[in-house]
PDB file of N, CA and C in Angstrom:
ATOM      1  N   UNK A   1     182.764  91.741  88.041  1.00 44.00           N
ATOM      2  CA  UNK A   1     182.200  92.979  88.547  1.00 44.00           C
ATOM      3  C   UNK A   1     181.482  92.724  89.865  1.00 44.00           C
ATOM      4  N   UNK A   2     181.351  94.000  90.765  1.00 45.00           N
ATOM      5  CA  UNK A   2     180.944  93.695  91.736  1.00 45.00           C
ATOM      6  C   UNK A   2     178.899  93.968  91.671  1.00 45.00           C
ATOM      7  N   UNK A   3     178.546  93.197  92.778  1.00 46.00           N
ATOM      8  CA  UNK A   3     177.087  94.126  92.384  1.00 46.00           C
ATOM      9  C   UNK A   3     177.160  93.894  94.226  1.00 46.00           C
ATOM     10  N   UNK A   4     176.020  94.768  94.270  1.00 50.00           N
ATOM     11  CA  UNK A   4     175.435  95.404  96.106  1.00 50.00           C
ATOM     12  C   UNK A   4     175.373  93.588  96.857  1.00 50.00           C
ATOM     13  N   UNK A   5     174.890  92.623  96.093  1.00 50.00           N
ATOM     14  CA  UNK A   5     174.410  91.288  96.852  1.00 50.00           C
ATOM     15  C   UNK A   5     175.757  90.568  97.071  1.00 50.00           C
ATOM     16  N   UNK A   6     176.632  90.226  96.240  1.00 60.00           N
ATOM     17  CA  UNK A   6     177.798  89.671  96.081  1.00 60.00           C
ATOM     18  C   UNK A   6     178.379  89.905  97.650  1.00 60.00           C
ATOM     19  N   UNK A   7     179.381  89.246  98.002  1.00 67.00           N
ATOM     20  CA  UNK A   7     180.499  89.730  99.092  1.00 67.00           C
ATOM     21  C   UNK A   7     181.557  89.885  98.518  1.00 67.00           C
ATOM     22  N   UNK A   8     182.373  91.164  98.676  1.00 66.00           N
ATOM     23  CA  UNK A   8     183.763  91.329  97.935  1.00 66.00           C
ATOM     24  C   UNK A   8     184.794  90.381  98.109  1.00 66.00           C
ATOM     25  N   UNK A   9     185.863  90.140  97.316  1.00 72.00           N
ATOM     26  CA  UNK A   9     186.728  89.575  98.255  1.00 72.00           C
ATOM     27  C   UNK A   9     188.260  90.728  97.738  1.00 72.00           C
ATOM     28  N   UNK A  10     188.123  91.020  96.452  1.00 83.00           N
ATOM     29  CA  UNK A  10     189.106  91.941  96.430  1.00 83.00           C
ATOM     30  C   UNK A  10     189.522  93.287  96.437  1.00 83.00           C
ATOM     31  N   UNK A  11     190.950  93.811  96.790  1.00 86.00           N
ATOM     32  CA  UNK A  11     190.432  95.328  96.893  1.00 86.00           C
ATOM     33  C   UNK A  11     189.760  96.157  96.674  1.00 86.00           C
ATOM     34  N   UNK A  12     189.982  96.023  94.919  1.00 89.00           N
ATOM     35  CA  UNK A  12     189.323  96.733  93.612  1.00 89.00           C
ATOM     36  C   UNK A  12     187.579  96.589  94.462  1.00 89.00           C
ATOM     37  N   UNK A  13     187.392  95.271  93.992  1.00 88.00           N
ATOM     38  CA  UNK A  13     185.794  94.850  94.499  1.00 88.00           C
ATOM     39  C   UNK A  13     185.667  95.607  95.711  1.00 88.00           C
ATOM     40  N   UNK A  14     186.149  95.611  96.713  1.00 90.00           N
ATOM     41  CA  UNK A  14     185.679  96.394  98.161  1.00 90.00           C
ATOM     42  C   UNK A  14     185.508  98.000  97.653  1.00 90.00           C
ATOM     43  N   UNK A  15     186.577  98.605  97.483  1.00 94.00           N
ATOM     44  CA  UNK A  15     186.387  99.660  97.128  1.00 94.00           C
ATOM     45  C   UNK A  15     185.426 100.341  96.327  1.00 94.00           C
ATOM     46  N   UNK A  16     185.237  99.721  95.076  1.00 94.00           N
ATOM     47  CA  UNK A  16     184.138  99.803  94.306  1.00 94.00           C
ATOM     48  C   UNK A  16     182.976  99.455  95.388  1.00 94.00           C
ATOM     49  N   UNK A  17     182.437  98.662  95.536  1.00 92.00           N
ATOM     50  CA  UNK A  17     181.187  98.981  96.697  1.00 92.00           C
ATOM     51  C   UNK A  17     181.187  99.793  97.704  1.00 92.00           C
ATOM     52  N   UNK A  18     182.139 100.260  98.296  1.00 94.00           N
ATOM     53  CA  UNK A  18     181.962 101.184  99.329  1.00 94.00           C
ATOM     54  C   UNK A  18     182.161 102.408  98.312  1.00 94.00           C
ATOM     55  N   UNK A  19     182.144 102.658  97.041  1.00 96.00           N
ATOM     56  CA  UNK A  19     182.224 104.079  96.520  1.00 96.00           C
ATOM     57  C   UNK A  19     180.741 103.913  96.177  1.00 96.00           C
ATOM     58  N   UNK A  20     180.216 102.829  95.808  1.00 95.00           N
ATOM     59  CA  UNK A  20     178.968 102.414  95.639  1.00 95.00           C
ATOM     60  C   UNK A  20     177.885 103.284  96.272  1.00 95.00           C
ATOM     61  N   UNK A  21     178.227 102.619  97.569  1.00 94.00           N
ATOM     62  CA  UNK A  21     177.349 103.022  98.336  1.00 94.00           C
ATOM     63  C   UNK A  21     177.428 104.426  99.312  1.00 94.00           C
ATOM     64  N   UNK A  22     178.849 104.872  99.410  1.00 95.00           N
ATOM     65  CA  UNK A  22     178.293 106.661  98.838  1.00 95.00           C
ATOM     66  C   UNK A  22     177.893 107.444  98.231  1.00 95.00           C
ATOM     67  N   UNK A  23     178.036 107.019  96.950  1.00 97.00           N
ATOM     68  CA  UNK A  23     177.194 107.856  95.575  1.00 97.00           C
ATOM     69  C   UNK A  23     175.270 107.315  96.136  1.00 97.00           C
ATOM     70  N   UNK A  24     175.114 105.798  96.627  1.00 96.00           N
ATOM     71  CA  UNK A  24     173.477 105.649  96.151  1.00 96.00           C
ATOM     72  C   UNK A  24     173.112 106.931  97.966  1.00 96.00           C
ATOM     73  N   UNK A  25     173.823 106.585  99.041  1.00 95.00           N
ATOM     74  CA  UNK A  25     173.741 107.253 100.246  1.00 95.00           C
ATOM     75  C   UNK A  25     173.220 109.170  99.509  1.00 95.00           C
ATOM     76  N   UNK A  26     174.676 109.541  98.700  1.00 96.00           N
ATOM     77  CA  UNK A  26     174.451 110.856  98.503  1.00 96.00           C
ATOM     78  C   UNK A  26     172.972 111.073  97.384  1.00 96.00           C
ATOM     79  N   UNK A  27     172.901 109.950  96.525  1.00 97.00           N
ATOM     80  CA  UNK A  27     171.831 110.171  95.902  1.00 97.00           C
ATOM     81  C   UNK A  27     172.834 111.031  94.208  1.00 97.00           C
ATOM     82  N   UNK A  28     173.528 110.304  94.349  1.00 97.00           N
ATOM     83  CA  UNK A  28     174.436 110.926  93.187  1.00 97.00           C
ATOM     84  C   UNK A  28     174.615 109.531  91.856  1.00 97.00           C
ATOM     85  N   UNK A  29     175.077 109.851  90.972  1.00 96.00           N
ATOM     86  CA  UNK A  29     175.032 108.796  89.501  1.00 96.00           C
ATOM     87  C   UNK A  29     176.632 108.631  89.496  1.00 96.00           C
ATOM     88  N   UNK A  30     176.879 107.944  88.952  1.00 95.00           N
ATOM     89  CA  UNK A  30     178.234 107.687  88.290  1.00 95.00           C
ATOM     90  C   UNK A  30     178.544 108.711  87.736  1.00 95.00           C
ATOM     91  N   UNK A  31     177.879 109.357  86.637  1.00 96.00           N
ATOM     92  CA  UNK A  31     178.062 110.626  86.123  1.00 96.00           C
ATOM     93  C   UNK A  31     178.412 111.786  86.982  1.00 96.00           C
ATOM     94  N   UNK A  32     177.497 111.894  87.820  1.00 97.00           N
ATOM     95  CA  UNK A  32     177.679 113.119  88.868  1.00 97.00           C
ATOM     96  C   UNK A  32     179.231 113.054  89.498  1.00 97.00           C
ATOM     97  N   UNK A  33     180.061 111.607  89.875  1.00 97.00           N
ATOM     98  CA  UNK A  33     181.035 111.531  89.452  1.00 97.00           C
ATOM     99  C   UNK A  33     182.211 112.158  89.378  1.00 97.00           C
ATOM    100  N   UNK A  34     181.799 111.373  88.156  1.00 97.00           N
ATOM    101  CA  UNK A  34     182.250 111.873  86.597  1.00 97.00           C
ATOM    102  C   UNK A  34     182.783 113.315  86.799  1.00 97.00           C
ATOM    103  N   UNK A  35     181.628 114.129  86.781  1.00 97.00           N
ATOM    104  CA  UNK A  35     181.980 115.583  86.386  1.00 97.00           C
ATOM    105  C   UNK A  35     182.428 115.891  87.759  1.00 97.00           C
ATOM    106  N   UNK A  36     182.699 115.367  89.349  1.00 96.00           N
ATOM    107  CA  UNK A  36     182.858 115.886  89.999  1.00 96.00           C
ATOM    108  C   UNK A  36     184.405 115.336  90.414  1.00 96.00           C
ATOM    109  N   UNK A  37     184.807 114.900  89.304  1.00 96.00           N
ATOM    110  CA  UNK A  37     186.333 114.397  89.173  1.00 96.00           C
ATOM    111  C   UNK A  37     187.071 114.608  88.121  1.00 96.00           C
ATOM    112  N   UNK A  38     186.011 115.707  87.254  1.00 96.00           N
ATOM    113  CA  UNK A  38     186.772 115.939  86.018  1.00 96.00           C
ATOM    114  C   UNK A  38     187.399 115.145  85.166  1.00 96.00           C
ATOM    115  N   UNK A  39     186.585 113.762  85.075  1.00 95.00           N
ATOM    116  CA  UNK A  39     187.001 112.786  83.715  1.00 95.00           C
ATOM    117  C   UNK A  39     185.830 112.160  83.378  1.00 95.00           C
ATOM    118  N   UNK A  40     186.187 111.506  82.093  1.00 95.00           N
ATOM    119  CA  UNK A  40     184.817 111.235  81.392  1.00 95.00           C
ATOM    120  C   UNK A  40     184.118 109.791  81.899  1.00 95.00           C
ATOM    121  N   UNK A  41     182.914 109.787  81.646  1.00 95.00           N
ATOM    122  CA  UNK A  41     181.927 108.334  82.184  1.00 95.00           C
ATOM    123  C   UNK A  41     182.359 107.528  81.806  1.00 95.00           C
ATOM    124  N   UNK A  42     183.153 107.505  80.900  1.00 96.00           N
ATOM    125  CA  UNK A  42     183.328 106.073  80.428  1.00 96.00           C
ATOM    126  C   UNK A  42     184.541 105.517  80.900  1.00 96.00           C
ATOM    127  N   UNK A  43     185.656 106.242  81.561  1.00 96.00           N
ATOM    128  CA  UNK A  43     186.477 106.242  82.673  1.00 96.00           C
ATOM    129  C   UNK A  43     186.052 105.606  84.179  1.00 96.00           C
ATOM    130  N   UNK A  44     185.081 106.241  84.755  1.00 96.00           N
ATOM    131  CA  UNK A  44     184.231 105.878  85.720  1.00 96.00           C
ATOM    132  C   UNK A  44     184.151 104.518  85.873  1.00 96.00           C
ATOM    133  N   UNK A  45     182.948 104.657  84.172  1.00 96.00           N
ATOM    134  CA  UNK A  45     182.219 103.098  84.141  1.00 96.00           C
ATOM    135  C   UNK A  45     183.458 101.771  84.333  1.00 96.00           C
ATOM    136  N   UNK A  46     184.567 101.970  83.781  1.00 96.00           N
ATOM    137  CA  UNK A  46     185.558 101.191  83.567  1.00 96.00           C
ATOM    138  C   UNK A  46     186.261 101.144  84.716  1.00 96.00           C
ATOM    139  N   UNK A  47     185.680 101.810  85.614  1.00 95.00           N
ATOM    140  CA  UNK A  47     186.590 101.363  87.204  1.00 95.00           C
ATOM    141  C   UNK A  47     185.373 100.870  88.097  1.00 95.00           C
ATOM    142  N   UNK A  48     184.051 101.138  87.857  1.00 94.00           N
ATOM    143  CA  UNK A  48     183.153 100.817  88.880  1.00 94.00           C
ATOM    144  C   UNK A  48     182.300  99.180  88.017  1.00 94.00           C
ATOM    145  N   UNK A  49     183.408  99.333  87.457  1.00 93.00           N
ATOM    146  CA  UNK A  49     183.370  97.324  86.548  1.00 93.00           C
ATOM    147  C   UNK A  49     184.187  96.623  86.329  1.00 93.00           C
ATOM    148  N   UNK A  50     185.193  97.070  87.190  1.00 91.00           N
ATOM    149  CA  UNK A  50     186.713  96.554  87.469  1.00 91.00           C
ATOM    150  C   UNK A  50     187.613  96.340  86.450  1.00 91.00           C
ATOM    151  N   UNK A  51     187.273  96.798  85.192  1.00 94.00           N
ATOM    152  CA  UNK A  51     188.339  96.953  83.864  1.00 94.00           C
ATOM    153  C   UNK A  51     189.104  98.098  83.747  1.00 94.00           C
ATOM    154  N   UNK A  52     189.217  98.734  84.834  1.00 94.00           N
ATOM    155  CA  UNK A  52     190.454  99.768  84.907  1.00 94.00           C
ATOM    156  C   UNK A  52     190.252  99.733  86.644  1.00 94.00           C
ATOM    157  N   UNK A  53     191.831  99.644  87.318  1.00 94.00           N
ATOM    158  CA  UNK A  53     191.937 100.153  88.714  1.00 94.00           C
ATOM    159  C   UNK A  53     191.711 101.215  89.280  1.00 94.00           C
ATOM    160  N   UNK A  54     191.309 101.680  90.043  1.00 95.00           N
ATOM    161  CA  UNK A  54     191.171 102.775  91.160  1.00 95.00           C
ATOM    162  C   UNK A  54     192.480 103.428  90.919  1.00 95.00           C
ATOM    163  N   UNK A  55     192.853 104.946  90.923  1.00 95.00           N
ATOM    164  CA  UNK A  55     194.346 105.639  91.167  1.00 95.00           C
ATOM    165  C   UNK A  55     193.492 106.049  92.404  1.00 95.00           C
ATOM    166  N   UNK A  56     194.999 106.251  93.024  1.00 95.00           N
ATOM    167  CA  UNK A  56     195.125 107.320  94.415  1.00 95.00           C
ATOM    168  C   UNK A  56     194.365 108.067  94.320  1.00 95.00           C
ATOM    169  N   UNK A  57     194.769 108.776  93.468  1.00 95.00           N
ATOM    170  CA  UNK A  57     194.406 110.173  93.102  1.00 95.00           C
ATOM    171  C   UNK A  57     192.996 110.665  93.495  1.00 95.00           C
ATOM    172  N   UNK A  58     192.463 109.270  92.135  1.00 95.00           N
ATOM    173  CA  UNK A  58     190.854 109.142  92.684  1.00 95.00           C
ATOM    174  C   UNK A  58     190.208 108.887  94.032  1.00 95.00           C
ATOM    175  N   UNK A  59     190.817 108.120  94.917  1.00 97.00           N
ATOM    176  CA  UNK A  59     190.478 107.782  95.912  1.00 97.00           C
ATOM    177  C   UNK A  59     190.432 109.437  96.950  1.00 97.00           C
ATOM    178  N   UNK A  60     191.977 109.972  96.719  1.00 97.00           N
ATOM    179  CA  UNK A  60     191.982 111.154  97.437  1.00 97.00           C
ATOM    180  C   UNK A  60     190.523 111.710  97.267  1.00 97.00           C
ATOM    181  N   UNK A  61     190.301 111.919  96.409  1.00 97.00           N
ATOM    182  CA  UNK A  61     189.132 113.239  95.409  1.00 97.00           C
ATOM    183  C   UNK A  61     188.066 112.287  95.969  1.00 97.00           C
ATOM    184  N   UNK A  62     187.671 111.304  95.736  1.00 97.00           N
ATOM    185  CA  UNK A  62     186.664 110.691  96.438  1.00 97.00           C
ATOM    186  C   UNK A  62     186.246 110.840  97.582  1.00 97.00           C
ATOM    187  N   UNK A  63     187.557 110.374  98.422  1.00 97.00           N
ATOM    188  CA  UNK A  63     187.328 110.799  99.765  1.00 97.00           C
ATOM    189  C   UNK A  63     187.125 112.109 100.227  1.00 97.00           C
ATOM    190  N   UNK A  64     187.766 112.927  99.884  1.00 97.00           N
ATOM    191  CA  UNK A  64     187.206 114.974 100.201  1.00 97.00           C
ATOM    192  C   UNK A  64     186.056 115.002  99.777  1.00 97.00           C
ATOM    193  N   UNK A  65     184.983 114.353  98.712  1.00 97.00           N
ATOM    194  CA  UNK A  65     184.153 115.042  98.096  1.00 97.00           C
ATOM    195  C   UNK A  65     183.027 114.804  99.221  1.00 97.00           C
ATOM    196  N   UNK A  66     183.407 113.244  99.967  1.00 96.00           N
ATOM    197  CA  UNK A  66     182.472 112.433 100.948  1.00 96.00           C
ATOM    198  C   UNK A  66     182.973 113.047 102.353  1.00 96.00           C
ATOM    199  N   UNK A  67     183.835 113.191 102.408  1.00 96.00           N
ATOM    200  CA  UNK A  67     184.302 113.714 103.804  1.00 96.00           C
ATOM    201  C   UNK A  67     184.599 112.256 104.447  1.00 96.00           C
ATOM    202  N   UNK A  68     185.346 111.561 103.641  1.00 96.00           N
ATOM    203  CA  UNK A  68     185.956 110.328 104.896  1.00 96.00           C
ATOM    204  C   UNK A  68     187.313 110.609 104.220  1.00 96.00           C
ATOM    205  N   UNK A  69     188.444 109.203 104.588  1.00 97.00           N
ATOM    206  CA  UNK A  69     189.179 108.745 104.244  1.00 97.00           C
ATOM    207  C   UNK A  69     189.540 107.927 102.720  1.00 97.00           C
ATOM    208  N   UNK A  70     190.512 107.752 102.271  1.00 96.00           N
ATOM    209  CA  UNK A  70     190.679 107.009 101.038  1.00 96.00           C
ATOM    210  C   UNK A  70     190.945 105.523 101.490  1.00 96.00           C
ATOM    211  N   UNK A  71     191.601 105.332 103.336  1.00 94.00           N
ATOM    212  CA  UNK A  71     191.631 103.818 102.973  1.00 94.00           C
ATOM    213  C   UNK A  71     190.119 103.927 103.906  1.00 94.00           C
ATOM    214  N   UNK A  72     189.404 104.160 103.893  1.00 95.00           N
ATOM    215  CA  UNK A  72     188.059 104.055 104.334  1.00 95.00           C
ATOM    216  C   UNK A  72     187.253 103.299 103.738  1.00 95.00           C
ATOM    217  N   UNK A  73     187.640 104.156 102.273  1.00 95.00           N
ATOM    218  CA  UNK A  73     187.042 103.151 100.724  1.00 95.00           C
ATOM    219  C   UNK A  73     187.259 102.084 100.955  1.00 95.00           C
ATOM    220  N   UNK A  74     188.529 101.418 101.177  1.00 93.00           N
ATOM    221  CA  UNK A  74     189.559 100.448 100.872  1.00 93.00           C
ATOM    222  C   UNK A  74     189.177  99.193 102.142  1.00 93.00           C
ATOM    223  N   UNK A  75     188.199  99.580 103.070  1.00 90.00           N
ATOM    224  CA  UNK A  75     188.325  99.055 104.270  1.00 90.00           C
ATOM    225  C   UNK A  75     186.963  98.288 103.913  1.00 90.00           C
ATOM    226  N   UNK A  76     187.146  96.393 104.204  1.00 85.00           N
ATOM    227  CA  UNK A  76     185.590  95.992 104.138  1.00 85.00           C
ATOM    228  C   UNK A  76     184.635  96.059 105.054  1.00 85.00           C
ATOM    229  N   UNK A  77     183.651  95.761 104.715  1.00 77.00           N
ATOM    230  CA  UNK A  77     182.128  95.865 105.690  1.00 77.00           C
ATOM    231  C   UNK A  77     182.772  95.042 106.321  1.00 77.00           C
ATOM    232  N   UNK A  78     181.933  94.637 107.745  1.00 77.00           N
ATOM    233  CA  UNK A  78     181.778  93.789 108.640  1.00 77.00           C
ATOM    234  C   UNK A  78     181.105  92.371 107.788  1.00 77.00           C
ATOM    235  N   UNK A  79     181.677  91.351 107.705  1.00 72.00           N
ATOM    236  CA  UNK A  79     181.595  90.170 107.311  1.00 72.00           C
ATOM    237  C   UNK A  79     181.913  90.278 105.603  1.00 72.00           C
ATOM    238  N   UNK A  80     182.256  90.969 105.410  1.00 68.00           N
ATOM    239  CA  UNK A  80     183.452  90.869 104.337  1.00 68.00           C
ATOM    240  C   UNK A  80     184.978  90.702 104.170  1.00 68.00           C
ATOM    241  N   UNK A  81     185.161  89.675 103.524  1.00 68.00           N
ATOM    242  CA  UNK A  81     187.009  89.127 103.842  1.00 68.00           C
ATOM    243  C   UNK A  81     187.573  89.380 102.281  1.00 68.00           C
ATOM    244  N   UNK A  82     188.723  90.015 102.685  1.00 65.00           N
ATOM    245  CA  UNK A  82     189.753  90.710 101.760  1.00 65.00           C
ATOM    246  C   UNK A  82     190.638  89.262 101.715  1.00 65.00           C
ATOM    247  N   UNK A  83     190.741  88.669 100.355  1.00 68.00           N
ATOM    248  CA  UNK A  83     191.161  87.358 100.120  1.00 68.00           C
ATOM    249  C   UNK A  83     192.766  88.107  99.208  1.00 68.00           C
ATOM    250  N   UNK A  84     194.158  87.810  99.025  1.00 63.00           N
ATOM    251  CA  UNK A  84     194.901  88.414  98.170  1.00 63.00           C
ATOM    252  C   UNK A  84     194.184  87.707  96.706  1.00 63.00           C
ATOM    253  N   UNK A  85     194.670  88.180  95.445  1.00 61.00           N
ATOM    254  CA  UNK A  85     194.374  87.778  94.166  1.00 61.00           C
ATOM    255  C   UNK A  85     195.328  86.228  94.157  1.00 61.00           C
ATOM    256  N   UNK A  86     195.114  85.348  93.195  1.00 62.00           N
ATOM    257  CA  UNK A  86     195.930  84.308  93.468  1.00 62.00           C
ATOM    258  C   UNK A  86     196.373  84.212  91.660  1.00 62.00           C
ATOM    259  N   UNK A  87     197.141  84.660  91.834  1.00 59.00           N
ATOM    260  CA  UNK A  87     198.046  85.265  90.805  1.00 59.00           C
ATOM    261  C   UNK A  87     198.768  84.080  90.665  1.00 59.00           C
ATOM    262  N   UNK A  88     198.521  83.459  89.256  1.00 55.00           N
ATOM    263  CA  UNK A  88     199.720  82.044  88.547  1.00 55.00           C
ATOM    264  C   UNK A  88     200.809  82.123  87.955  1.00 55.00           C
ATOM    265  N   UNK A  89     201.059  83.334  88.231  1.00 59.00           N
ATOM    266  CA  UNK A  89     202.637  83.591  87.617  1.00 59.00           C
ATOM    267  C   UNK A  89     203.579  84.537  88.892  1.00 59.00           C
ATOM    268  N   UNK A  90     203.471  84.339  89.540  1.00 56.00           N
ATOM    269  CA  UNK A  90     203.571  85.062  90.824  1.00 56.00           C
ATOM    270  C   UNK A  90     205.187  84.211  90.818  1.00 56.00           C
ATOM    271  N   UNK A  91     206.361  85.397  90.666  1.00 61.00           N
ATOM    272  CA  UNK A  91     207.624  84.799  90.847  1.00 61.00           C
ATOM    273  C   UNK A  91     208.457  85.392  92.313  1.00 61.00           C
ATOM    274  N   UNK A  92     209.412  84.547  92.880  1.00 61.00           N
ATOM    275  CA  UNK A  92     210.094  84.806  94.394  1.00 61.00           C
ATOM    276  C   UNK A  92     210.770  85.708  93.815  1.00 61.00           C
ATOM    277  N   UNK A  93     210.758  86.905  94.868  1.00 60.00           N
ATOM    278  CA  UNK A  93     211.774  87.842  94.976  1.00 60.00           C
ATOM    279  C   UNK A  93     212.882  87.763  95.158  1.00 60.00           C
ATOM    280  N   UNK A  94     213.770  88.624  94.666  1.00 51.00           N
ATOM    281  CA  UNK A  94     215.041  87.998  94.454  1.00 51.00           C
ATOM    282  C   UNK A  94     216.058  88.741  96.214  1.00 51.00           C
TER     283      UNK A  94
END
């Protein structure tokens, strides 16, 4: 999971902090959310703790509710590096 001190290195992780830190900016809860995406907290909680991924979808709705972009979310701070996952079963394309 990510927390505010950490530096991200993966998508999920980036994103989740920059949704982070529009909800603490707007002064809004996870919950607030929640109901302002029409699914339940415990949905939320399970993406802003990286045990379920981000959908589009969400990102879209995220982004209108903030008035930016969805890869905005997706984009790191300044001195944050987007590392790929290093995946051990990772097979060549055919």
């Amino acid at each position: 999971s990510t927390t505010l001190l950490a530096r991200p290195t993966s998508a999920g992780d980036i994103t989740t902090l920059n949704i982070k830190l529009l909800l603490t900016r707007a002064g809004w809860t996870g919950s607030d959310l929640a109901r302002a995406l029409r699914i339940n907290q415990t949905q939320i909680s399970n993406r802003m703790t990286g045990k379920t991924e981000w959908k589009i979808s969400d990102l879209e709705s995220i982004a209108t509710l903030f008035n930016t972009t969805p890869w905005a979310l997706m984009t790191p701070a300044p001195g944050d590096e987007w590392r790929p996952r290093q995946d051990s079963n990772l097979q060549p394309r055919d």
